[in-house]
């Protein structure tokens, strides 16, 4: 997982301004590998649909993942014949690599992709990108698992898809419904900041991008789609599933260790109502209180299990002290990350030391309660001890929250912002290109791709004729297959 700082912060959301017909608003990427049979009908059908229904200028980019058949020739022929179509070749395989390279080099303010088999009904394309054009959302995905979606596919793929999304919800706490549907879009300003954090170059690219975006607080719009399975798909399901599970483990480990600089993306927009300074409204109190209650409930259960396990081997006071110490360390670590949003290792030792002070106060309350119980009766029952400890812990929990919020993890947003915190950037829409200016160019956000000749075409893009863009992307191939839908 990459831990380098992202190149900048996201601007405030704005509705994309109406531009000249020659400036593409939407760039639809079709990643392909050895698709000489399906490529031409796919591109012609998509081009015809966009020409009839899409109200903005558009571009279709064929991203060839080092095909060894006649796919490059088919791509070049389509680019020459259809206005607004370009081809883009990479010398290494990988759908994620293709999307990263083309999206990083594109000048269109809205970037999308779809699989070459066009399993998703194209009528969902405009609803997919409309929230991005309006500035309402940052990413958009097609969902086959929404209640109103209409899907036709076999039981094996249905089971694999639902099982995979269930794994994402259980392991990475993902709240989006469908990570694998090959029908997604993203704003270019968001992509420039988010893509450098995404490591995968294959099929897991989509999932990793969505998980990081969601953890960073970006808004993901879901569109129910009509989807028909492609019976001729040649995807290796077992290998794809294995690679996806490895990706889930890698991303989960990076999130747990705090090695991702998600603070560069968190709360980046100046129009976030939570950032408005309202008198008498504590910042984040409701969210922190809910998080603290959840962590506290789990910590109490953990503490009681520890106490029950220690009690047969030692005195009640020692069992209580040891159980409270272990649970307090876990409680401080969980509240640090989940309740108060503190990530990374900075001041972690100090926070634990302060947490131990809070633990000492809780120990005094619970130990005093046990002492009072033992003074009242010589041999209290185990259930009575637990009841007294629960009551004492409730009082200690309230005090712990107040100390955590005011002393251990105080809100420092009113003070000097740390160097890694997000700042509000002004909106900088893509400049209009002249009829002779190149559509793609090497940018700081795409340092690993080398782009040569690249011009778009026709009334939906600049330049009189389409030419083929050739890219050599020096990424290491890692478990990449063909470009069809892996679901």
Short mmCIF file of N, CA and C in Angstrom, two decimals, residues 25-83:
data_model
loop_
_atom_site.label_atom_id
_atom_site.label_comp_id
_atom_site.label_asym_id
_atom_site.label_seq_id
_atom_site.Cartn_x
_atom_site.Cartn_y
_atom_site.Cartn_z
N UNK A 25 -16.58 16.83 -22.13
CA UNK A 25 -16.92 16.83 -20.71
C UNK A 25 -16.75 15.44 -20.13
N UNK A 26 -17.04 14.42 -20.92
CA UNK A 26 -16.99 13.04 -20.48
C UNK A 26 -16.00 12.26 -21.33
N UNK A 27 -15.14 11.49 -20.65
CA UNK A 27 -14.20 10.59 -21.32
C UNK A 27 -14.53 9.17 -20.85
N UNK A 28 -15.08 8.35 -21.74
CA UNK A 28 -15.45 6.98 -21.42
C UNK A 28 -14.32 6.05 -21.89
N UNK A 29 -13.72 5.35 -20.94
CA UNK A 29 -12.60 4.46 -21.25
C UNK A 29 -13.11 3.02 -21.35
N UNK A 30 -12.68 2.32 -22.39
CA UNK A 30 -13.01 0.91 -22.57
C UNK A 30 -11.71 0.12 -22.54
N UNK A 31 -11.36 -0.48 -21.40
CA UNK A 31 -10.12 -1.29 -21.34
C UNK A 31 -10.33 -2.62 -22.05
N UNK A 32 -9.39 -2.99 -22.91
CA UNK A 32 -9.54 -4.22 -23.70
C UNK A 32 -8.23 -5.00 -23.73
N UNK A 33 -8.38 -6.31 -23.82
CA UNK A 33 -7.24 -7.20 -24.05
C UNK A 33 -7.71 -8.33 -24.96
N UNK A 34 -7.17 -8.36 -26.18
CA UNK A 34 -7.54 -9.37 -27.18
C UNK A 34 -9.05 -9.42 -27.37
N UNK A 35 -9.63 -8.29 -27.75
CA UNK A 35 -11.07 -8.18 -27.95
C UNK A 35 -11.39 -7.81 -29.40
N UNK A 36 -10.69 -8.42 -30.36
CA UNK A 36 -10.89 -8.08 -31.76
C UNK A 36 -12.31 -8.37 -32.24
N UNK A 37 -12.99 -9.32 -31.62
CA UNK A 37 -14.34 -9.69 -32.03
C UNK A 37 -15.39 -8.72 -31.51
N UNK A 38 -15.30 -8.35 -30.23
CA UNK A 38 -16.36 -7.55 -29.59
C UNK A 38 -16.11 -6.05 -29.62
N UNK A 39 -14.90 -5.63 -29.92
CA UNK A 39 -14.55 -4.21 -29.77
C UNK A 39 -15.35 -3.33 -30.73
N UNK A 40 -15.41 -3.69 -31.98
CA UNK A 40 -16.07 -2.81 -32.96
C UNK A 40 -17.55 -2.64 -32.68
N UNK A 41 -18.34 -3.71 -32.48
CA UNK A 41 -19.77 -3.47 -32.17
C UNK A 41 -19.98 -2.71 -30.87
N UNK A 42 -19.10 -2.92 -29.89
CA UNK A 42 -19.22 -2.20 -28.62
C UNK A 42 -19.03 -0.71 -28.83
N UNK A 43 -17.95 -0.32 -29.48
CA UNK A 43 -17.64 1.10 -29.65
C UNK A 43 -18.69 1.79 -30.52
N UNK A 44 -19.12 1.13 -31.58
CA UNK A 44 -20.12 1.74 -32.46
C UNK A 44 -21.46 1.92 -31.73
N UNK A 45 -21.82 0.94 -30.94
CA UNK A 45 -23.07 1.05 -30.18
C UNK A 45 -22.98 2.16 -29.14
N UNK A 46 -21.87 2.23 -28.41
CA UNK A 46 -21.68 3.27 -27.41
C UNK A 46 -21.63 4.66 -28.06
N UNK A 47 -20.91 4.77 -29.17
CA UNK A 47 -20.81 6.05 -29.86
C UNK A 47 -22.17 6.52 -30.34
N UNK A 48 -22.96 5.60 -30.89
CA UNK A 48 -24.29 5.98 -31.36
C UNK A 48 -25.19 6.41 -30.21
N UNK A 49 -25.09 5.72 -29.09
CA UNK A 49 -25.92 6.08 -27.93
C UNK A 49 -25.54 7.46 -27.41
N UNK A 50 -24.26 7.74 -27.27
CA UNK A 50 -23.84 9.04 -26.75
C UNK A 50 -24.19 10.16 -27.72
N UNK A 51 -24.06 9.90 -29.00
CA UNK A 51 -24.40 10.92 -30.00
C UNK A 51 -25.88 11.29 -29.92
N UNK A 52 -26.73 10.30 -29.68
CA UNK A 52 -28.17 10.55 -29.64
C UNK A 52 -28.64 11.14 -28.32
N UNK A 53 -28.04 10.76 -27.21
CA UNK A 53 -28.64 11.06 -25.91
C UNK A 53 -27.82 11.95 -25.00
N UNK A 54 -26.50 12.03 -25.19
CA UNK A 54 -25.68 12.76 -24.22
C UNK A 54 -25.62 14.23 -24.59
N UNK A 55 -25.98 15.13 -23.68
CA UNK A 55 -26.09 16.56 -24.03
C UNK A 55 -24.76 17.31 -24.03
N UNK A 56 -23.68 16.66 -23.64
CA UNK A 56 -22.38 17.31 -23.60
C UNK A 56 -21.45 16.67 -24.63
N UNK A 57 -20.36 17.36 -24.92
CA UNK A 57 -19.32 16.78 -25.76
C UNK A 57 -18.67 15.61 -25.03
N UNK A 58 -18.27 14.60 -25.77
CA UNK A 58 -17.73 13.40 -25.15
C UNK A 58 -16.54 12.87 -25.94
N UNK A 59 -15.85 11.94 -25.31
CA UNK A 59 -14.76 11.20 -25.96
C UNK A 59 -14.86 9.75 -25.54
N UNK A 60 -14.56 8.83 -26.44
CA UNK A 60 -14.45 7.41 -26.13
C UNK A 60 -12.99 7.02 -26.33
N UNK A 61 -12.38 6.48 -25.30
CA UNK A 61 -10.97 6.10 -25.37
C UNK A 61 -10.85 4.59 -25.23
N UNK A 62 -10.29 3.95 -26.23
CA UNK A 62 -10.03 2.52 -26.19
C UNK A 62 -8.65 2.32 -25.57
N UNK A 63 -8.59 1.68 -24.41
CA UNK A 63 -7.33 1.45 -23.70
C UNK A 63 -6.90 0.01 -23.93
N UNK A 64 -5.96 -0.18 -24.81
CA UNK A 64 -5.50 -1.52 -25.19
C UNK A 64 -4.42 -1.99 -24.22
N UNK A 65 -4.72 -3.09 -23.50
CA UNK A 65 -3.77 -3.65 -22.53
C UNK A 65 -2.83 -4.65 -23.19
N UNK A 66 -1.98 -4.20 -24.08
CA UNK A 66 -0.95 -5.07 -24.69
C UNK A 66 -1.56 -6.27 -25.41
N UNK A 67 -2.61 -6.03 -26.21
CA UNK A 67 -3.24 -7.13 -26.94
C UNK A 67 -2.27 -7.73 -27.95
N UNK A 68 -2.44 -9.03 -28.17
CA UNK A 68 -1.56 -9.75 -29.11
C UNK A 68 -2.30 -10.16 -30.38
N UNK A 69 -3.62 -9.86 -30.47
CA UNK A 69 -4.37 -10.16 -31.68
C UNK A 69 -4.48 -8.89 -32.52
N UNK A 70 -5.55 -8.74 -33.27
CA UNK A 70 -5.69 -7.57 -34.14
C UNK A 70 -6.45 -6.43 -33.46
N UNK A 71 -6.56 -6.48 -32.13
CA UNK A 71 -7.24 -5.40 -31.41
C UNK A 71 -6.63 -4.03 -31.69
N UNK A 72 -5.31 -3.87 -31.73
CA UNK A 72 -4.75 -2.54 -32.04
C UNK A 72 -5.19 -2.01 -33.40
N UNK A 73 -5.27 -2.88 -34.40
CA UNK A 73 -5.69 -2.45 -35.73
C UNK A 73 -7.17 -2.05 -35.73
N UNK A 74 -7.99 -2.83 -35.01
CA UNK A 74 -9.41 -2.48 -34.91
C UNK A 74 -9.57 -1.14 -34.20
N UNK A 75 -8.79 -0.92 -33.15
CA UNK A 75 -8.86 0.35 -32.42
C UNK A 75 -8.48 1.53 -33.30
N UNK A 76 -7.42 1.37 -34.06
CA UNK A 76 -6.97 2.46 -34.93
C UNK A 76 -8.01 2.75 -36.01
N UNK A 77 -8.63 1.70 -36.54
CA UNK A 77 -9.65 1.91 -37.58
C UNK A 77 -10.86 2.63 -37.02
N UNK A 78 -11.29 2.27 -35.81
CA UNK A 78 -12.42 2.94 -35.19
C UNK A 78 -12.10 4.40 -34.89
N UNK A 79 -10.88 4.66 -34.44
CA UNK A 79 -10.47 6.04 -34.14
C UNK A 79 -10.44 6.89 -35.39
N UNK A 80 -10.12 6.28 -36.52
CA UNK A 80 -10.08 7.03 -37.77
C UNK A 80 -11.46 7.28 -38.35
N UNK A 81 -12.39 6.36 -38.07
CA UNK A 81 -13.71 6.46 -38.69
C UNK A 81 -14.71 7.24 -37.85
N UNK A 82 -14.65 7.14 -36.53
CA UNK A 82 -15.67 7.73 -35.68
C UNK A 82 -15.15 8.99 -35.00
N UNK A 83 -15.87 10.10 -35.11
CA UNK A 83 -15.45 11.32 -34.39
C UNK A 83 -15.57 11.13 -32.88
#
